[in-house]
Amino acid sequence: MKYSSFAYAFVFGFSVAQLGHAEEGKANPVLQKIAAEISAKRIEATIRKLVTFGTRNSLSDTKSDTRGIGAARRWIKSELDSCA
């Protein structure tokens, strides 16, 4: 199953928050599999893509398809939709 780096970040963040609730000494195989699939290249590609929007300031352009918060927001949504 292919996950985007956003899905990885969300699951990883949630998992870290839940570590205190796990039984001591037992590793969760699902979390181990997800963590093993994290790709530094994919994370770098995501960051580089976000940089191409120029700015993600919440007061920036919301209508452009190439610049500003609107374009970044639509791209992020499309990435999350591809994970669904």
mmCIF file of C-alpha atoms in Angstrom:
data_model
loop_
_atom_site.group_PDB
_atom_site.id
_atom_site.type_symbol
_atom_site.label_atom_id
_atom_site.label_comp_id
_atom_site.label_asym_id
_atom_site.label_seq_id
_atom_site.Cartn_x
_atom_site.Cartn_y
_atom_site.Cartn_z
ATOM 1 C CA MET A 1 0.000 0.000 0.000
ATOM 2 C CA LYS A 2 1.377 3.411 -0.944
ATOM 3 C CA TYR A 3 1.139 6.245 1.561
ATOM 4 C CA SER A 4 2.051 9.885 1.020
ATOM 5 C CA SER A 5 4.460 11.568 3.370
ATOM 6 C CA PHE A 6 1.512 13.467 4.889
ATOM 7 C CA ALA A 7 -0.122 10.200 5.870
ATOM 8 C CA TYR A 8 3.174 8.977 7.293
ATOM 9 C CA ALA A 9 3.618 12.165 9.307
ATOM 10 C CA PHE A 10 0.091 11.956 10.681
ATOM 11 C CA VAL A 11 0.311 8.295 11.605
ATOM 12 C CA PHE A 12 3.812 8.665 12.983
ATOM 13 C CA GLY A 13 2.803 11.682 15.082
ATOM 14 C CA PHE A 14 -0.270 9.911 16.393
ATOM 15 C CA SER A 15 1.774 6.796 17.106
ATOM 16 C CA VAL A 16 4.386 8.705 19.057
ATOM 17 C CA ALA A 17 1.614 10.262 21.129
ATOM 18 C CA GLN A 18 0.304 6.776 21.886
ATOM 19 C CA LEU A 19 3.654 5.242 22.831
ATOM 20 C CA GLY A 20 3.029 5.848 26.504
ATOM 21 C CA HIS A 21 -0.102 3.696 26.271
ATOM 22 C CA ALA A 22 1.531 0.673 24.630
ATOM 23 C CA GLU A 23 2.363 -2.413 26.616
ATOM 24 C CA GLU A 24 5.976 -2.294 27.642
ATOM 25 C CA GLY A 25 8.230 -4.557 25.614
ATOM 26 C CA LYS A 26 5.708 -5.226 22.823
ATOM 27 C CA ALA A 27 6.213 -3.577 19.443
ATOM 28 C CA ASN A 28 3.206 -2.893 17.253
ATOM 29 C CA PRO A 29 3.897 -4.585 13.885
ATOM 30 C CA VAL A 30 1.620 -2.189 11.987
ATOM 31 C CA LEU A 31 3.543 0.818 13.295
ATOM 32 C CA GLN A 32 6.843 -0.893 12.533
ATOM 33 C CA LYS A 33 5.732 -1.479 8.930
ATOM 34 C CA ILE A 34 4.596 2.131 8.482
ATOM 35 C CA ALA A 35 7.814 3.480 10.005
ATOM 36 C CA ALA A 36 9.897 1.228 7.748
ATOM 37 C CA GLU A 37 8.175 2.637 4.651
ATOM 38 C CA ILE A 38 9.006 6.280 5.423
ATOM 39 C CA SER A 39 11.092 7.637 2.593
ATOM 40 C CA ALA A 40 13.511 10.523 3.058
ATOM 41 C CA LYS A 41 13.339 11.124 -0.708
ATOM 42 C CA ARG A 42 9.555 11.407 -0.573
ATOM 43 C CA ILE A 43 9.691 13.843 2.352
ATOM 44 C CA GLU A 44 12.269 15.952 0.510
ATOM 45 C CA ALA A 45 10.126 15.937 -2.653
ATOM 46 C CA THR A 46 7.115 17.106 -0.636
ATOM 47 C CA ILE A 47 9.074 19.964 0.925
ATOM 48 C CA ARG A 48 10.479 20.981 -2.462
ATOM 49 C CA LYS A 49 6.955 20.984 -3.930
ATOM 50 C CA LEU A 50 5.661 23.197 -1.111
ATOM 51 C CA VAL A 51 8.524 25.625 -1.763
ATOM 52 C CA THR A 52 7.347 26.029 -5.370
ATOM 53 C CA PHE A 53 4.191 27.773 -4.146
ATOM 54 C CA GLY A 54 6.382 30.705 -3.109
ATOM 55 C CA THR A 55 4.452 31.418 0.064
ATOM 56 C CA ARG A 56 1.945 29.657 2.220
ATOM 57 C CA ASN A 57 1.078 32.716 4.251
ATOM 58 C CA SER A 58 -2.586 32.513 5.226
ATOM 59 C CA LEU A 59 -3.174 35.961 3.686
ATOM 60 C CA SER A 60 -1.639 35.020 0.319
ATOM 61 C CA ASP A 61 -3.481 34.323 -2.938
ATOM 62 C CA THR A 62 -6.242 31.736 -2.597
ATOM 63 C CA LYS A 63 -7.328 31.614 -6.253
ATOM 64 C CA SER A 64 -4.055 30.985 -8.111
ATOM 65 C CA ASP A 65 -3.302 27.421 -9.175
ATOM 66 C CA THR A 66 0.447 27.961 -8.942
ATOM 67 C CA ARG A 67 1.186 30.361 -6.067
ATOM 68 C CA GLY A 68 0.078 30.995 -2.519
ATOM 69 C CA ILE A 69 -1.938 29.270 0.147
ATOM 70 C CA GLY A 70 -4.797 28.293 -2.173
ATOM 71 C CA ALA A 71 -2.574 26.387 -4.582
ATOM 72 C CA ALA A 72 -0.698 24.728 -1.708
ATOM 73 C CA ARG A 73 -3.959 23.798 0.011
ATOM 74 C CA ARG A 74 -5.381 22.209 -3.147
ATOM 75 C CA TRP A 75 -2.153 20.284 -3.776
ATOM 76 C CA ILE A 76 -2.105 18.972 -0.180
ATOM 77 C CA LYS A 77 -5.755 17.907 -0.513
ATOM 78 C CA SER A 78 -4.992 16.048 -3.738
ATOM 79 C CA GLU A 79 -2.106 14.253 -2.004
ATOM 80 C CA LEU A 80 -4.371 13.197 0.863
ATOM 81 C CA ASP A 81 -7.095 12.107 -1.572
ATOM 82 C CA SER A 82 -4.594 9.867 -3.340
ATOM 83 C CA CYS A 83 -4.014 8.077 -0.018
ATOM 84 C CA ALA A 84 -7.699 7.376 0.528
#
